[in-house]
Amino acid sequence: MDIREDKSGDTTTYRLGGRFTFADHAAFRTILGAVGGGGARQVVLDLGQLEFIDSAGMGMLLLGNDTAAKAGVALVLKGAQGQVQRLFVGQKFSAVFRIED
Amino acid sequence: MPFKAPSPSGPPEASLVSPLPFLAEPGAGGLAAALEGPGCCAVEPGVDDEIALAEVTAARAAGGMALAVTAHQAIGSDLAFVFTSALARRLGLAAERTDAIATALQEALANAVMHGSLEMSGFSRESTDAFLHFSETATARLADPAFGGRAVVVAARWTAADIEIAVLDRGRGYLSEDLASRPWREASGRGLTIIADLADQVSFSARGSRIAMRFHR
């Protein structure tokens, strides 16, 4: 998975690309640090270029959401499409996350 | 860097069955090249587990496709996508079916590596510290030949109606005997639920060390 960071005001955006799977646990630590109170009040995960996610990737997103809630940070999932969007719907992610098109 | 393949043991006439070909190159490119080869199967040099090799041999005999690699290779080379792409080209699968197979196969391979080969539970959402510990342990075990060097096999065979894909790991098994033998749709674990939703039939053996997923073509 590719991760690109963009900071603007009190919002940090991470643009995720490629495939987000079990193999990306180490890379996800960067995002976990940001949503855990790294300075931003809002963290946006832009998933528009993400081609694929597996259950481990979804588990990491859920952990990120829990961590953000504890730190008072708003986490937004944006732009999911294709296989990623289909799994989000199947796993009822809209009930847990703030999701934007 | 190419693998250094071991020399074949014994004279060629010692066996009526030709030896399994070795993977020439590591990484996604090497896996793809092996699956496009005439035998459509390959073994990573150093993988010598008899049960793993038997799984590959059986798939080859059935005219299918198979790879036997280390857990380290399986997780680091996009195996699910390389294998599914080769299968889709071979069988002319529709994009939607290819997508479903890749998703289910990725879940099966992640289970085979994480639970089977590395003998780890999934990470909990309890705390970030627990996740960091999980991540560090996974990294260390993948680098440890005792865990990351274990064989993982993905093998496919097909008929005009169905495709069966088996994933085998050589860990101790991670499902209880009860769960491995009974209907398991209610099983905990998001990955198993995803597999159940996408495959038309699923079966386990060896306490989860072998999963067979059947898909209608």
Short mmCIF file of C-alpha atoms in Angstrom, two decimals:
data_model
loop_
_atom_site.label_atom_id
_atom_site.label_comp_id
_atom_site.label_asym_id
_atom_site.label_seq_id
_atom_site.Cartn_x
_atom_site.Cartn_y
_atom_site.Cartn_z
CA MET A 1 0.00 0.00 0.00
CA ASP A 2 1.17 3.51 -0.79
CA ILE A 3 0.53 6.30 1.73
CA ARG A 4 0.84 10.02 1.00
CA GLU A 5 0.35 12.59 3.74
CA ASP A 6 -1.01 16.11 3.28
CA LYS A 7 -1.45 18.53 6.20
CA SER A 8 -3.74 21.53 5.92
CA GLY A 9 -4.73 23.48 9.00
CA ASP A 10 -6.00 21.12 11.64
CA THR A 11 -6.73 18.38 9.09
CA THR A 12 -4.30 15.68 8.02
CA THR A 13 -5.20 13.71 4.90
CA TYR A 14 -3.68 10.35 4.04
CA ARG A 15 -4.14 9.19 0.47
CA LEU A 16 -4.00 5.42 0.34
CA GLY A 17 -3.23 3.61 -2.91
CA GLY A 18 -2.80 0.02 -4.05
CA ARG A 19 -3.81 -2.83 -1.75
CA PHE A 20 -4.37 -2.59 1.97
CA THR A 21 -3.85 -6.04 3.47
CA PHE A 22 -2.40 -7.91 6.42
CA ALA A 23 1.05 -7.14 4.99
CA ASP A 24 0.59 -3.42 5.71
CA HIS A 25 0.47 -3.58 9.50
CA ALA A 26 3.79 -1.76 9.86
CA ALA A 27 2.81 1.01 7.43
CA PHE A 28 -0.45 1.56 9.29
CA ARG A 29 1.43 2.58 12.43
CA THR A 30 1.95 6.03 10.84
CA ILE A 31 -1.78 6.59 10.53
CA LEU A 32 -2.42 5.17 13.99
CA GLY A 33 -0.01 7.72 15.43
CA ALA A 34 -1.87 10.57 13.71
CA VAL A 35 -5.35 9.53 14.80
CA GLY A 36 -4.08 8.89 18.32
CA GLY A 37 -3.49 12.56 18.97
CA GLY A 38 -0.67 13.53 16.65
CA GLY A 39 -1.86 17.14 16.47
CA ALA A 40 -4.64 17.02 13.89
CA ARG A 41 -8.24 17.49 14.99
CA GLN A 42 -9.48 15.69 11.88
CA VAL A 43 -7.86 12.86 9.93
CA VAL A 44 -9.18 12.03 6.46
CA LEU A 45 -8.33 8.74 4.80
CA ASP A 46 -8.75 9.29 1.08
CA LEU A 47 -9.41 5.84 -0.37
CA GLY A 48 -10.04 6.92 -3.96
CA GLN A 49 -6.91 5.17 -5.23
CA LEU A 50 -7.23 2.11 -2.99
CA GLU A 51 -7.86 -0.92 -5.20
CA PHE A 52 -8.35 -3.61 -2.59
CA ILE A 53 -8.77 -4.19 1.13
CA ASP A 54 -8.88 -7.39 3.17
CA SER A 55 -10.31 -8.13 6.60
CA ALA A 56 -7.03 -7.26 8.30
CA GLY A 57 -7.07 -3.88 6.58
CA MET A 58 -10.64 -3.32 7.73
CA GLY A 59 -9.64 -4.35 11.24
CA MET A 60 -6.90 -1.73 11.20
CA LEU A 61 -9.42 0.91 10.12
CA LEU A 62 -11.68 -0.09 13.01
CA LEU A 63 -8.75 0.16 15.42
CA GLY A 64 -7.98 3.58 13.96
CA ASN A 65 -11.56 4.67 14.53
CA ASP A 66 -11.49 3.49 18.16
CA THR A 67 -8.16 5.23 18.71
CA ALA A 68 -9.40 8.46 17.15
CA ALA A 69 -12.53 8.46 19.30
CA LYS A 70 -10.46 8.09 22.48
CA ALA A 71 -8.19 10.97 21.41
CA GLY A 72 -11.06 13.25 20.37
CA VAL A 73 -9.98 13.18 16.72
CA ALA A 74 -12.54 12.96 13.90
CA LEU A 75 -11.73 10.19 11.42
CA VAL A 76 -13.30 10.32 7.96
CA LEU A 77 -13.18 7.64 5.25
CA LYS A 78 -13.51 9.24 1.83
CA GLY A 79 -13.90 8.08 -1.75
CA ALA A 80 -14.04 4.28 -1.37
CA GLN A 81 -14.91 2.50 -4.58
CA GLY A 82 -14.98 -0.90 -6.24
CA GLN A 83 -14.03 -3.87 -4.07
CA VAL A 84 -13.32 -1.57 -1.10
CA GLN A 85 -16.77 -0.01 -1.22
CA ARG A 86 -18.45 -3.40 -1.65
CA LEU A 87 -16.75 -4.78 1.47
CA PHE A 88 -17.60 -1.64 3.45
CA VAL A 89 -21.26 -2.14 2.55
CA GLY A 90 -21.13 -5.87 3.36
CA GLN A 91 -19.49 -5.21 6.72
CA LYS A 92 -21.85 -2.29 7.50
CA PHE A 93 -19.03 0.19 7.94
CA SER A 94 -21.42 3.13 7.51
CA ALA A 95 -22.84 2.31 10.95
CA VAL A 96 -19.42 2.82 12.51
CA PHE A 97 -17.52 5.34 10.40
CA ARG A 98 -18.12 8.79 9.02
CA ILE A 99 -17.98 8.00 5.31
CA GLU A 100 -17.91 10.57 2.50
CA ASP A 101 -18.08 10.08 -1.26
CA MET B 1 18.22 -11.82 -7.22
CA PRO B 2 17.29 -15.22 -8.67
CA PHE B 3 16.88 -18.18 -6.37
CA LYS B 4 19.66 -20.73 -6.40
CA ALA B 5 17.71 -23.86 -7.18
CA PRO B 6 18.96 -27.11 -5.65
CA SER B 7 20.34 -29.72 -8.02
CA PRO B 8 17.89 -32.53 -8.73
CA SER B 9 18.75 -35.62 -6.72
CA GLY B 10 19.26 -38.96 -8.42
CA PRO B 11 19.24 -39.85 -12.09
CA PRO B 12 16.27 -38.74 -14.18
CA GLU B 13 15.17 -42.30 -14.76
CA ALA B 14 14.78 -42.82 -11.01
CA SER B 15 11.24 -41.53 -11.15
CA LEU B 16 8.47 -41.85 -13.72
CA VAL B 17 7.08 -38.49 -12.61
CA SER B 18 9.03 -35.40 -13.62
CA PRO B 19 10.19 -33.30 -10.68
CA LEU B 20 8.29 -30.21 -9.75
CA PRO B 21 9.84 -27.08 -11.26
CA PHE B 22 11.50 -24.60 -8.96
CA LEU B 23 10.54 -20.97 -8.76
CA ALA B 24 13.28 -19.10 -10.64
CA GLU B 25 12.74 -15.64 -9.18
CA PRO B 26 11.20 -14.39 -5.92
CA GLY B 27 8.52 -11.74 -5.86
CA ALA B 28 5.33 -11.20 -7.80
CA GLY B 29 7.11 -11.30 -11.17
CA GLY B 30 8.67 -14.67 -10.45
CA LEU B 31 5.36 -16.13 -9.27
CA ALA B 32 3.56 -14.86 -12.36
CA ALA B 33 6.23 -16.27 -14.68
CA ALA B 34 5.99 -19.68 -12.99
CA LEU B 35 2.23 -19.80 -13.41
CA GLU B 36 2.50 -18.86 -17.08
CA GLY B 37 4.99 -21.68 -17.66
CA PRO B 38 4.05 -24.98 -19.27
CA GLY B 39 3.59 -26.78 -15.95
CA CYS B 40 1.61 -23.98 -14.31
CA CYS B 41 3.14 -24.87 -10.97
CA ALA B 42 6.35 -24.23 -9.06
CA VAL B 43 8.04 -24.72 -5.71
CA GLU B 44 10.18 -22.14 -3.97
CA PRO B 45 13.69 -23.53 -3.45
CA GLY B 46 14.04 -24.72 0.13
CA VAL B 47 10.40 -25.75 0.48
CA ASP B 48 10.66 -29.50 0.96
CA ASP B 49 7.64 -30.31 3.12
CA GLU B 50 6.24 -33.58 1.75
CA ILE B 51 2.58 -32.75 2.33
CA ALA B 52 3.00 -29.36 0.66
CA LEU B 53 4.75 -30.92 -2.34
CA ALA B 54 2.05 -33.60 -2.56
CA GLU B 55 -0.60 -30.88 -2.81
CA VAL B 56 1.26 -29.29 -5.73
CA THR B 57 1.82 -32.65 -7.41
CA ALA B 58 -1.88 -33.50 -7.16
CA ALA B 59 -2.89 -30.19 -8.69
CA ARG B 60 -0.42 -30.66 -11.54
CA ALA B 61 -1.70 -34.17 -12.19
CA ALA B 62 -5.22 -32.77 -12.42
CA GLY B 63 -4.10 -30.20 -14.99
CA GLY B 64 -4.43 -27.35 -12.50
CA MET B 65 -2.17 -24.62 -11.15
CA ALA B 66 -0.22 -24.58 -7.89
CA LEU B 67 2.54 -22.81 -6.01
CA ALA B 68 4.36 -23.87 -2.86
CA VAL B 69 6.21 -20.98 -1.25
CA THR B 70 7.31 -19.88 2.18
CA ALA B 71 4.96 -17.88 4.38
CA HIS B 72 7.39 -14.97 4.00
CA GLN B 73 7.09 -15.14 0.22
CA ALA B 74 3.32 -15.60 0.33
CA ILE B 75 2.71 -12.40 2.24
CA GLY B 76 5.35 -10.31 0.54
CA SER B 77 4.59 -10.95 -3.11
CA ASP B 78 0.88 -10.32 -3.63
CA LEU B 79 0.32 -14.06 -4.05
CA ALA B 80 -3.48 -13.87 -4.01
CA PHE B 81 -3.55 -11.37 -6.87
CA VAL B 82 -0.83 -12.97 -8.94
CA PHE B 83 -2.49 -16.36 -8.65
CA THR B 84 -6.01 -15.08 -9.34
CA SER B 85 -4.82 -13.04 -12.33
CA ALA B 86 -3.14 -16.09 -13.85
CA LEU B 87 -6.25 -18.17 -13.20
CA ALA B 88 -8.49 -15.54 -14.78
CA ARG B 89 -6.32 -15.40 -17.91
CA ARG B 90 -6.20 -19.17 -18.15
CA LEU B 91 -9.94 -19.69 -17.74
CA GLY B 92 -11.25 -16.41 -19.16
CA LEU B 93 -13.03 -15.47 -15.96
CA ALA B 94 -15.31 -12.45 -15.78
CA ALA B 95 -14.08 -9.46 -13.76
CA GLU B 96 -16.71 -9.90 -11.06
CA ARG B 97 -15.80 -13.56 -10.52
CA THR B 98 -12.09 -12.73 -10.52
CA ASP B 99 -12.68 -10.05 -7.90
CA ALA B 100 -14.58 -12.47 -5.64
CA ILE B 101 -11.90 -15.16 -5.94
CA ALA B 102 -9.08 -12.69 -5.22
CA THR B 103 -10.89 -11.41 -2.13
CA ALA B 104 -11.59 -14.89 -0.75
CA LEU B 105 -8.11 -16.16 -1.60
CA GLN B 106 -6.48 -13.19 0.13
CA GLU B 107 -8.46 -14.00 3.30
CA ALA B 108 -7.48 -17.67 3.14
CA LEU B 109 -3.81 -16.82 2.60
CA ALA B 110 -3.78 -14.24 5.40
CA ASN B 111 -5.23 -16.88 7.75
CA ALA B 112 -2.69 -19.44 6.55
CA VAL B 113 0.19 -17.08 7.23
CA MET B 114 -0.97 -15.26 10.34
CA HIS B 115 -2.76 -18.02 12.23
CA GLY B 116 -1.19 -21.08 10.64
CA SER B 117 2.44 -20.31 9.86
CA LEU B 118 3.13 -17.55 12.38
CA GLU B 119 0.85 -19.05 15.08
CA MET B 120 -0.56 -15.64 15.94
CA SER B 121 -4.05 -14.57 16.89
CA GLY B 122 -5.52 -11.63 15.06
CA PHE B 123 -4.81 -8.23 16.57
CA SER B 124 -7.29 -6.95 19.10
CA ARG B 125 -8.84 -3.48 19.09
CA GLU B 126 -8.07 -3.22 22.77
CA SER B 127 -5.28 -0.66 22.44
CA THR B 128 -2.70 0.76 20.09
CA ASP B 129 0.00 -0.83 22.27
CA ALA B 130 -1.54 -4.26 21.63
CA PHE B 131 -1.49 -3.55 17.88
CA LEU B 132 2.13 -2.41 17.98
CA HIS B 133 3.04 -5.61 19.81
CA PHE B 134 1.15 -7.61 17.16
CA SER B 135 2.96 -5.78 14.36
CA GLU B 136 6.40 -6.26 15.88
CA THR B 137 5.75 -9.94 16.56
CA ALA B 138 4.49 -10.54 13.01
CA THR B 139 7.58 -8.84 11.56
CA ALA B 140 9.92 -10.88 13.74
CA ARG B 141 8.22 -14.20 13.03
CA LEU B 142 8.09 -13.62 9.27
CA ALA B 143 11.85 -13.14 9.39
CA ASP B 144 12.31 -16.28 11.51
CA PRO B 145 12.72 -19.41 9.33
CA ALA B 146 10.96 -21.48 12.01
CA PHE B 147 7.76 -19.52 11.26
CA GLY B 148 8.23 -17.51 8.07
CA GLY B 149 9.97 -20.42 6.37
CA ARG B 150 6.97 -22.71 6.68
CA ALA B 151 5.38 -23.85 3.46
CA VAL B 152 2.17 -22.35 2.17
CA VAL B 153 0.48 -23.84 -0.88
CA VAL B 154 -2.21 -22.45 -3.13
CA ALA B 155 -3.57 -24.94 -5.64
CA ALA B 156 -6.41 -24.70 -8.15
CA ARG B 157 -8.20 -27.26 -10.25
CA TRP B 158 -11.34 -26.90 -12.27
CA THR B 159 -14.11 -28.45 -14.30
CA ALA B 160 -16.39 -26.88 -16.86
CA ALA B 161 -18.71 -25.88 -14.02
CA ASP B 162 -16.55 -25.15 -10.98
CA ILE B 163 -13.18 -23.97 -9.74
CA GLU B 164 -11.74 -25.33 -6.51
CA ILE B 165 -8.94 -23.45 -4.80
CA ALA B 166 -7.17 -24.99 -1.82
CA VAL B 167 -4.85 -23.18 0.58
CA LEU B 168 -2.62 -25.26 2.79
CA ASP B 169 -0.30 -24.19 5.58
CA ARG B 170 2.02 -26.32 7.68
CA GLY B 171 1.26 -24.83 11.07
CA ARG B 172 -0.52 -26.61 13.89
CA GLY B 173 -4.02 -25.64 12.80
CA TYR B 174 -5.96 -22.73 14.21
CA LEU B 175 -9.57 -23.90 14.33
CA SER B 176 -10.97 -26.15 17.00
CA GLU B 177 -11.85 -29.64 15.81
CA ASP B 178 -15.47 -28.74 16.39
CA LEU B 179 -15.34 -25.61 14.27
CA ALA B 180 -13.37 -27.28 11.51
CA SER B 181 -15.97 -30.02 11.14
CA ARG B 182 -19.31 -28.35 11.77
CA PRO B 183 -21.09 -25.70 9.71
CA TRP B 184 -19.13 -22.61 10.54
CA ARG B 185 -20.96 -19.64 9.05
CA GLU B 186 -21.45 -18.30 12.53
CA ALA B 187 -17.71 -18.58 13.17
CA SER B 188 -16.04 -15.58 14.64
CA GLY B 189 -13.60 -13.75 12.41
CA ARG B 190 -14.38 -11.32 9.63
CA GLY B 191 -12.14 -13.14 7.16
CA LEU B 192 -14.03 -16.40 7.43
CA THR B 193 -17.33 -14.56 7.05
CA ILE B 194 -16.08 -12.90 3.85
CA ILE B 195 -14.98 -16.26 2.46
CA ALA B 196 -18.36 -17.76 3.31
CA ASP B 197 -20.14 -14.92 1.54
CA LEU B 198 -18.06 -15.17 -1.65
CA ALA B 199 -17.42 -18.89 -2.15
CA ASP B 200 -20.17 -21.28 -3.17
CA GLN B 201 -18.81 -24.03 -0.96
CA VAL B 202 -16.12 -24.10 1.74
CA SER B 203 -14.58 -26.97 3.65
CA PHE B 204 -11.78 -27.30 6.19
CA SER B 205 -9.49 -30.09 7.21
CA ALA B 206 -6.53 -30.47 9.57
CA ARG B 207 -7.99 -27.95 12.03
CA GLY B 208 -8.04 -25.24 9.42
CA SER B 209 -4.60 -25.91 7.96
CA ARG B 210 -6.28 -26.73 4.68
CA ILE B 211 -9.23 -24.82 3.32
CA ALA B 212 -10.91 -25.69 0.03
CA MET B 213 -13.11 -23.06 -1.61
CA ARG B 214 -15.35 -23.90 -4.54
CA PHE B 215 -16.62 -21.24 -6.95
CA HIS B 216 -19.07 -21.66 -9.80
CA ARG B 217 -17.51 -20.45 -13.04
#
